[in-house]
Amino acid sequence: NAGVTQTPKFQVLKTGQSMTLQCAQDMNHEYMSWYRQDPGMGLRLIHYSVGAGITDQGEVPNGYNVSRSTTEDFPLRLLSAAPSQTSVYFCASSSSLLAGGMGNEQFFGPGTRLTVL
Amino acid sequence: DQQVKQNSPSLSVQEGRISILNCDYTNSMFDYFLWYKKYPAEGPTFLISISSIKDKNEDGRFTVFLNKSAKHLSLHIVPSQPGDSAVYFCAARGYSSYKLIFGSGTRLLVRP
């Protein structure tokens, strides 16, 4: 199993450009999510999905779109990049929650480092 | 308004000694707590977790303690090894929720 894969590893954009960060997992996980990591702020949830066709907003969704057409893929789209979106982006996935809400530790991809000039 | 706080940005300990990383939370609805470890240029990896029905969970050198009345948890690493040098994130979620709320992280340096 490759686990959670993310492409590209690095990206430089100009303000106003759009792009899609790719995320795929081969563990048949229901839940997938996107986080951004900024210095001193930990990881903040952008968007998440509990299954194909179902997405919802996290803590910091503005400026980002997602869709989930398959179980495996969960791309993150930046519609019009801004310098404030310079960050490291992580995709994560997990299996369904066990009875009682236990388990479900999330597996993270290696990250995409994005710079917006 | 941070719901999960790690007030120590960094910690330095001698190899072989105990490392204690602390985490505080404000949301009483949190039911499940996790610690993740992150090396530079890699994604976070799951380390250990604890449910709110327990006050301690142990896995080898790693032990997590939960004090619900104080809304505080801690990660103990004994003995600390240089390979433990990394950033440690505390995270929490509610019952039956997938959404994790992370703290800002503590950078641990274990000196040989």
PDB file of C-alpha atoms in Angstrom:
ATOM      1  CA  ASN A   1       0.000   0.000   0.000  1.00  0.00           C
ATOM      2  CA  ALA A   2       1.216   3.477  -0.871  1.00  0.00           C
ATOM      3  CA  GLY A   3      -0.966   4.959   1.889  1.00  0.00           C
ATOM      4  CA  VAL A   4      -1.804   8.632   1.344  1.00  0.00           C
ATOM      5  CA  THR A   5      -0.052  10.295  -1.588  1.00  0.00           C
ATOM      6  CA  GLN A   6       0.029  13.987  -2.436  1.00  0.00           C
ATOM      7  CA  THR A   7       1.177  15.815  -5.541  1.00  0.00           C
ATOM      8  CA  PRO A   8       2.970  18.055  -6.148  1.00  0.00           C
ATOM      9  CA  LYS A   9       5.513  18.222  -3.313  1.00  0.00           C
ATOM     10  CA  PHE A  10       6.321  21.862  -4.020  1.00  0.00           C
ATOM     11  CA  GLN A  11       4.490  24.587  -5.925  1.00  0.00           C
ATOM     12  CA  VAL A  12       5.022  28.289  -6.510  1.00  0.00           C
ATOM     13  CA  LEU A  13       2.068  30.341  -7.731  1.00  0.00           C
ATOM     14  CA  LYS A  14       1.489  33.966  -8.564  1.00  0.00           C
ATOM     15  CA  THR A  15      -1.355  35.816  -6.907  1.00  0.00           C
ATOM     16  CA  GLY A  16      -4.601  35.118  -8.741  1.00  0.00           C
ATOM     17  CA  GLN A  17      -3.542  31.833 -10.291  1.00  0.00           C
ATOM     18  CA  SER A  18      -5.546  28.695  -9.679  1.00  0.00           C
ATOM     19  CA  MET A  19      -4.373  25.180  -9.068  1.00  0.00           C
ATOM     20  CA  THR A  20      -5.404  21.807  -7.709  1.00  0.00           C
ATOM     21  CA  LEU A  21      -3.552  19.877  -5.023  1.00  0.00           C
ATOM     22  CA  GLN A  22      -4.005  16.167  -5.520  1.00  0.00           C
ATOM     23  CA  CYS A  23      -4.577  13.615  -2.766  1.00  0.00           C
ATOM     24  CA  ALA A  24      -5.155   9.888  -3.136  1.00  0.00           C
ATOM     25  CA  GLN A  25      -5.364   6.983  -0.715  1.00  0.00           C
ATOM     26  CA  ASP A  26      -5.415   3.259  -1.389  1.00  0.00           C
ATOM     27  CA  MET A  27      -6.703   2.061   1.986  1.00  0.00           C
ATOM     28  CA  ASN A  28     -10.418   2.287   1.112  1.00  0.00           C
ATOM     29  CA  HIS A  29     -10.884   4.907   3.827  1.00  0.00           C
ATOM     30  CA  GLU A  30     -14.232   6.657   4.119  1.00  0.00           C
ATOM     31  CA  TYR A  31     -12.953   9.837   5.689  1.00  0.00           C
ATOM     32  CA  MET A  32     -10.557  12.254   4.005  1.00  0.00           C
ATOM     33  CA  SER A  33      -9.532  15.737   4.985  1.00  0.00           C
ATOM     34  CA  TRP A  34      -7.270  18.648   4.140  1.00  0.00           C
ATOM     35  CA  TYR A  35      -5.232  20.619   6.664  1.00  0.00           C
ATOM     36  CA  ARG A  36      -2.874  23.527   6.403  1.00  0.00           C
ATOM     37  CA  GLN A  37       0.077  23.983   8.707  1.00  0.00           C
ATOM     38  CA  ASP A  38       1.362  27.438   9.495  1.00  0.00           C
ATOM     39  CA  PRO A  39       4.117  28.386  11.970  1.00  0.00           C
ATOM     40  CA  GLY A  40       2.823  28.570  15.541  1.00  0.00           C
ATOM     41  CA  MET A  41      -0.682  27.506  14.544  1.00  0.00           C
ATOM     42  CA  GLY A  42      -0.580  23.748  14.296  1.00  0.00           C
ATOM     43  CA  LEU A  43      -2.759  22.043  11.707  1.00  0.00           C
ATOM     44  CA  ARG A  44      -6.066  23.643  10.814  1.00  0.00           C
ATOM     45  CA  LEU A  45      -8.852  21.764   9.053  1.00  0.00           C
ATOM     46  CA  ILE A  46      -9.837  23.210   5.669  1.00  0.00           C
ATOM     47  CA  HIS A  47     -12.402  20.764   4.277  1.00  0.00           C
ATOM     48  CA  TYR A  48     -13.335  17.176   4.919  1.00  0.00           C
ATOM     49  CA  SER A  49     -15.361  14.358   3.403  1.00  0.00           C
ATOM     50  CA  VAL A  50     -17.062  11.392   5.062  1.00  0.00           C
ATOM     51  CA  GLY A  51     -17.592   9.554   1.788  1.00  0.00           C
ATOM     52  CA  ALA A  52     -17.890   9.908  -1.970  1.00  0.00           C
ATOM     53  CA  GLY A  53     -20.204  12.773  -2.827  1.00  0.00           C
ATOM     54  CA  ILE A  54     -20.181  14.216   0.695  1.00  0.00           C
ATOM     55  CA  THR A  55     -18.008  17.171   1.702  1.00  0.00           C
ATOM     56  CA  ASP A  56     -18.146  19.807   4.422  1.00  0.00           C
ATOM     57  CA  GLN A  57     -16.226  22.820   5.647  1.00  0.00           C
ATOM     58  CA  GLY A  58     -13.636  22.816   8.390  1.00  0.00           C
ATOM     59  CA  GLU A  59     -12.151  25.696  10.373  1.00  0.00           C
ATOM     60  CA  VAL A  60     -10.597  27.665   7.482  1.00  0.00           C
ATOM     61  CA  PRO A  61     -12.498  26.882   4.236  1.00  0.00           C
ATOM     62  CA  ASN A  62     -12.430  30.284   2.539  1.00  0.00           C
ATOM     63  CA  GLY A  63     -10.601  30.341  -0.784  1.00  0.00           C
ATOM     64  CA  TYR A  64     -10.669  26.557  -1.200  1.00  0.00           C
ATOM     65  CA  ASN A  65     -13.005  24.114  -2.934  1.00  0.00           C
ATOM     66  CA  VAL A  66     -13.174  20.343  -2.728  1.00  0.00           C
ATOM     67  CA  SER A  67     -15.086  17.506  -4.321  1.00  0.00           C
ATOM     68  CA  ARG A  68     -15.144  13.759  -3.697  1.00  0.00           C
ATOM     69  CA  SER A  69     -16.219  11.801  -6.744  1.00  0.00           C
ATOM     70  CA  THR A  70     -14.437   8.584  -5.726  1.00  0.00           C
ATOM     71  CA  THR A  71     -13.435   6.969  -2.437  1.00  0.00           C
ATOM     72  CA  GLU A  72      -9.758   7.212  -3.384  1.00  0.00           C
ATOM     73  CA  ASP A  73      -9.347  10.846  -4.432  1.00  0.00           C
ATOM     74  CA  PHE A  74      -9.924  14.147  -2.665  1.00  0.00           C
ATOM     75  CA  PRO A  75      -8.490  17.111  -4.591  1.00  0.00           C
ATOM     76  CA  LEU A  76      -8.203  20.593  -3.100  1.00  0.00           C
ATOM     77  CA  ARG A  77      -8.701  23.529  -5.443  1.00  0.00           C
ATOM     78  CA  LEU A  78      -7.417  27.034  -4.957  1.00  0.00           C
ATOM     79  CA  LEU A  79      -9.586  29.240  -7.147  1.00  0.00           C
ATOM     80  CA  SER A  80      -7.558  32.465  -6.986  1.00  0.00           C
ATOM     81  CA  ALA A  81      -4.365  32.088  -4.969  1.00  0.00           C
ATOM     82  CA  ALA A  82      -3.455  34.723  -2.396  1.00  0.00           C
ATOM     83  CA  PRO A  83      -0.205  35.204  -0.418  1.00  0.00           C
ATOM     84  CA  SER A  84      -2.150  34.266   2.745  1.00  0.00           C
ATOM     85  CA  GLN A  85      -2.477  30.764   1.301  1.00  0.00           C
ATOM     86  CA  THR A  86       1.261  30.223   1.471  1.00  0.00           C
ATOM     87  CA  SER A  87       1.464  27.176   3.704  1.00  0.00           C
ATOM     88  CA  VAL A  88       2.152  23.469   3.900  1.00  0.00           C
ATOM     89  CA  TYR A  89      -0.908  21.416   3.013  1.00  0.00           C
ATOM     90  CA  PHE A  90      -1.566  17.947   4.345  1.00  0.00           C
ATOM     91  CA  CYS A  91      -4.146  15.458   3.250  1.00  0.00           C
ATOM     92  CA  ALA A  92      -5.291  12.752   5.673  1.00  0.00           C
ATOM     93  CA  SER A  93      -7.577   9.751   5.639  1.00  0.00           C
ATOM     94  CA  SER A  94      -9.078   7.347   8.135  1.00  0.00           C
ATOM     95  CA  SER A  95     -11.383   4.381   8.284  1.00  0.00           C
ATOM     96  CA  SER A  96     -14.877   4.614   9.675  1.00  0.00           C
ATOM     97  CA  LEU A  97     -15.305   5.161  13.381  1.00  0.00           C
ATOM     98  CA  LEU A  98     -15.702   1.997  15.406  1.00  0.00           C
ATOM     99  CA  ALA A  99     -18.661   1.563  17.702  1.00  0.00           C
ATOM    100  CA  GLY A 100     -18.398   4.005  20.564  1.00  0.00           C
ATOM    101  CA  GLY A 101     -16.358   6.472  18.580  1.00  0.00           C
ATOM    102  CA  MET A 102     -13.053   4.750  19.188  1.00  0.00           C
ATOM    103  CA  GLY A 103     -10.167   4.225  16.835  1.00  0.00           C
ATOM    104  CA  ASN A 104      -9.930   6.177  13.612  1.00  0.00           C
ATOM    105  CA  GLU A 105      -6.458   7.591  13.846  1.00  0.00           C
ATOM    106  CA  GLN A 106      -5.813   9.559  10.687  1.00  0.00           C
ATOM    107  CA  PHE A 107      -3.026   8.767   8.246  1.00  0.00           C
ATOM    108  CA  PHE A 108      -1.324  11.768   6.706  1.00  0.00           C
ATOM    109  CA  GLY A 109       0.332  12.308   3.364  1.00  0.00           C
ATOM    110  CA  PRO A 110       3.816  13.848   3.038  1.00  0.00           C
ATOM    111  CA  GLY A 111       2.501  17.347   2.352  1.00  0.00           C
ATOM    112  CA  THR A 112       2.601  19.975  -0.395  1.00  0.00           C
ATOM    113  CA  ARG A 113       4.591  23.130   0.259  1.00  0.00           C
ATOM    114  CA  LEU A 114       2.853  26.007  -1.514  1.00  0.00           C
ATOM    115  CA  THR A 115       4.232  29.505  -1.963  1.00  0.00           C
ATOM    116  CA  VAL A 116       2.070  32.273  -3.387  1.00  0.00           C
ATOM    117  CA  LEU A 117       3.974  35.338  -4.583  1.00  0.00           C
TER     118      LEU A 117
ATOM    119  CA  ASP B   1      -9.869  30.968  20.145  1.00  0.00           C
ATOM    120  CA  GLN B   2      -7.776  27.819  20.390  1.00  0.00           C
ATOM    121  CA  GLN B   3      -9.646  24.851  21.756  1.00  0.00           C
ATOM    122  CA  VAL B   4      -6.458  22.795  22.077  1.00  0.00           C
ATOM    123  CA  LYS B   5      -3.364  24.502  23.451  1.00  0.00           C
ATOM    124  CA  GLN B   6       0.236  23.463  23.710  1.00  0.00           C
ATOM    125  CA  ASN B   7       1.827  26.282  25.657  1.00  0.00           C
ATOM    126  CA  SER B   8       5.436  25.126  25.362  1.00  0.00           C
ATOM    127  CA  PRO B   9       6.773  25.706  21.837  1.00  0.00           C
ATOM    128  CA  SER B  10       9.931  23.746  22.603  1.00  0.00           C
ATOM    129  CA  LEU B  11      11.466  21.323  25.064  1.00  0.00           C
ATOM    130  CA  SER B  12      15.038  20.067  25.413  1.00  0.00           C
ATOM    131  CA  VAL B  13      15.943  16.969  27.430  1.00  0.00           C
ATOM    132  CA  GLN B  14      18.967  14.754  27.888  1.00  0.00           C
ATOM    133  CA  GLU B  15      18.997  11.311  26.311  1.00  0.00           C
ATOM    134  CA  GLY B  16      17.740   8.699  28.777  1.00  0.00           C
ATOM    135  CA  ARG B  17      15.698  11.174  30.818  1.00  0.00           C
ATOM    136  CA  ILE B  18      11.935  11.646  30.775  1.00  0.00           C
ATOM    137  CA  SER B  19      10.250  14.002  28.313  1.00  0.00           C
ATOM    138  CA  ILE B  20       6.896  15.426  29.375  1.00  0.00           C
ATOM    139  CA  LEU B  21       4.808  17.241  26.800  1.00  0.00           C
ATOM    140  CA  ASN B  22       1.669  19.019  27.931  1.00  0.00           C
ATOM    141  CA  CYS B  23      -1.640  19.881  26.306  1.00  0.00           C
ATOM    142  CA  ASP B  24      -4.718  21.740  27.561  1.00  0.00           C
ATOM    143  CA  TYR B  25      -8.168  21.858  26.032  1.00  0.00           C
ATOM    144  CA  THR B  26     -11.238  23.979  26.591  1.00  0.00           C
ATOM    145  CA  ASN B  27     -14.063  22.048  24.940  1.00  0.00           C
ATOM    146  CA  SER B  28     -15.696  19.643  27.400  1.00  0.00           C
ATOM    147  CA  MET B  29     -17.310  17.809  24.467  1.00  0.00           C
ATOM    148  CA  PHE B  30     -13.963  16.389  23.396  1.00  0.00           C
ATOM    149  CA  ASP B  31     -13.994  12.671  23.943  1.00  0.00           C
ATOM    150  CA  TYR B  32     -10.909  11.304  22.286  1.00  0.00           C
ATOM    151  CA  PHE B  33      -7.363  12.629  22.383  1.00  0.00           C
ATOM    152  CA  LEU B  34      -4.405  11.794  20.173  1.00  0.00           C
ATOM    153  CA  TRP B  35      -0.718  12.584  19.914  1.00  0.00           C
ATOM    154  CA  TYR B  36       1.012  12.862  16.575  1.00  0.00           C
ATOM    155  CA  LYS B  37       4.720  13.083  15.872  1.00  0.00           C
ATOM    156  CA  LYS B  38       6.121  15.012  12.932  1.00  0.00           C
ATOM    157  CA  TYR B  39       9.591  15.002  11.421  1.00  0.00           C
ATOM    158  CA  PRO B  40      10.677  17.795   9.040  1.00  0.00           C
ATOM    159  CA  ALA B  41       9.402  17.432   5.470  1.00  0.00           C
ATOM    160  CA  GLU B  42       7.109  14.550   6.446  1.00  0.00           C
ATOM    161  CA  GLY B  43       3.460  14.248   7.348  1.00  0.00           C
ATOM    162  CA  PRO B  44       2.405  13.723  10.975  1.00  0.00           C
ATOM    163  CA  THR B  45       2.286  10.126  12.154  1.00  0.00           C
ATOM    164  CA  PHE B  46      -0.020   8.775  14.831  1.00  0.00           C
ATOM    165  CA  LEU B  47       1.692   7.993  18.117  1.00  0.00           C
ATOM    166  CA  ILE B  48      -0.818   7.202  20.860  1.00  0.00           C
ATOM    167  CA  SER B  49      -4.370   8.015  21.869  1.00  0.00           C
ATOM    168  CA  ILE B  50      -6.664   7.964  24.878  1.00  0.00           C
ATOM    169  CA  SER B  51     -10.402   7.922  25.350  1.00  0.00           C
ATOM    170  CA  SER B  52     -12.064  10.111  27.952  1.00  0.00           C
ATOM    171  CA  ILE B  53     -13.192   7.014  29.853  1.00  0.00           C
ATOM    172  CA  LYS B  54      -9.560   6.315  30.740  1.00  0.00           C
ATOM    173  CA  ASP B  55      -6.945   8.323  32.601  1.00  0.00           C
ATOM    174  CA  LYS B  56      -3.869   6.538  31.286  1.00  0.00           C
ATOM    175  CA  ASN B  57      -2.767   4.683  28.179  1.00  0.00           C
ATOM    176  CA  GLU B  58       0.637   3.132  27.692  1.00  0.00           C
ATOM    177  CA  ASP B  59       2.482   1.937  24.602  1.00  0.00           C
ATOM    178  CA  GLY B  60       6.093   1.000  25.142  1.00  0.00           C
ATOM    179  CA  ARG B  61       8.088   4.106  26.046  1.00  0.00           C
ATOM    180  CA  PHE B  62       5.074   6.355  25.510  1.00  0.00           C
ATOM    181  CA  THR B  63       2.356   7.027  28.083  1.00  0.00           C
ATOM    182  CA  VAL B  64      -0.490   9.488  27.818  1.00  0.00           C
ATOM    183  CA  PHE B  65      -2.240  10.763  30.931  1.00  0.00           C
ATOM    184  CA  LEU B  66      -5.639  12.457  30.910  1.00  0.00           C
ATOM    185  CA  ASN B  67      -7.016  14.670  33.690  1.00  0.00           C
ATOM    186  CA  LYS B  68     -10.557  15.477  32.635  1.00  0.00           C
ATOM    187  CA  SER B  69     -11.351  17.744  35.564  1.00  0.00           C
ATOM    188  CA  ALA B  70      -8.364  19.921  34.677  1.00  0.00           C
ATOM    189  CA  LYS B  71      -8.898  19.493  30.907  1.00  0.00           C
ATOM    190  CA  HIS B  72      -5.257  18.539  30.652  1.00  0.00           C
ATOM    191  CA  LEU B  73      -3.316  15.728  29.056  1.00  0.00           C
ATOM    192  CA  SER B  74       0.348  14.927  28.926  1.00  0.00           C
ATOM    193  CA  LEU B  75       2.641  12.657  26.953  1.00  0.00           C
ATOM    194  CA  HIS B  76       5.521  11.007  28.795  1.00  0.00           C
ATOM    195  CA  ILE B  77       8.444   9.509  26.899  1.00  0.00           C
ATOM    196  CA  VAL B  78      10.734   7.304  28.994  1.00  0.00           C
ATOM    197  CA  PRO B  79      13.574   6.933  28.297  1.00  0.00           C
ATOM    198  CA  SER B  80      13.976   9.676  25.704  1.00  0.00           C
ATOM    199  CA  GLN B  81      16.092   8.887  22.657  1.00  0.00           C
ATOM    200  CA  PRO B  82      17.669  11.209  20.060  1.00  0.00           C
ATOM    201  CA  GLY B  83      15.333   9.724  17.431  1.00  0.00           C
ATOM    202  CA  ASP B  84      12.404  11.135  19.422  1.00  0.00           C
ATOM    203  CA  SER B  85      13.469  14.649  18.395  1.00  0.00           C
ATOM    204  CA  ALA B  86      10.485  15.933  16.421  1.00  0.00           C
ATOM    205  CA  VAL B  87       7.445  18.172  16.703  1.00  0.00           C
ATOM    206  CA  TYR B  88       4.628  16.658  18.756  1.00  0.00           C
ATOM    207  CA  PHE B  89       1.029  17.665  18.164  1.00  0.00           C
ATOM    208  CA  CYS B  90      -1.817  17.082  20.543  1.00  0.00           C
ATOM    209  CA  ALA B  91      -5.252  16.650  18.923  1.00  0.00           C
ATOM    210  CA  ALA B  92      -8.806  16.139  20.121  1.00  0.00           C
ATOM    211  CA  ARG B  93     -12.219  15.251  18.725  1.00  0.00           C
ATOM    212  CA  GLY B  94     -15.743  14.780  19.924  1.00  0.00           C
ATOM    213  CA  TYR B  95     -17.629  11.513  20.262  1.00  0.00           C
ATOM    214  CA  SER B  96     -18.459  10.043  16.843  1.00  0.00           C
ATOM    215  CA  SER B  97     -16.744  12.954  15.119  1.00  0.00           C
ATOM    216  CA  TYR B  98     -13.999  12.606  12.544  1.00  0.00           C
ATOM    217  CA  LYS B  99     -12.897  16.218  12.884  1.00  0.00           C
ATOM    218  CA  LEU B 100      -9.590  16.635  14.702  1.00  0.00           C
ATOM    219  CA  ILE B 101      -8.634  19.888  16.389  1.00  0.00           C
ATOM    220  CA  PHE B 102      -4.874  20.261  16.740  1.00  0.00           C
ATOM    221  CA  GLY B 103      -2.673  22.178  19.113  1.00  0.00           C
ATOM    222  CA  SER B 104       0.180  24.314  17.837  1.00  0.00           C
ATOM    223  CA  GLY B 105       2.840  21.697  18.564  1.00  0.00           C
ATOM    224  CA  THR B 106       5.888  21.311  20.807  1.00  0.00           C
ATOM    225  CA  ARG B 107       9.334  20.822  19.325  1.00  0.00           C
ATOM    226  CA  LEU B 108      11.239  18.214  21.326  1.00  0.00           C
ATOM    227  CA  LEU B 109      15.010  18.017  21.169  1.00  0.00           C
ATOM    228  CA  VAL B 110      16.675  15.044  22.830  1.00  0.00           C
ATOM    229  CA  ARG B 111      20.360  15.762  23.367  1.00  0.00           C
ATOM    230  CA  PRO B 112      22.812  12.831  23.146  1.00  0.00           C
TER     231      PRO B 112
END
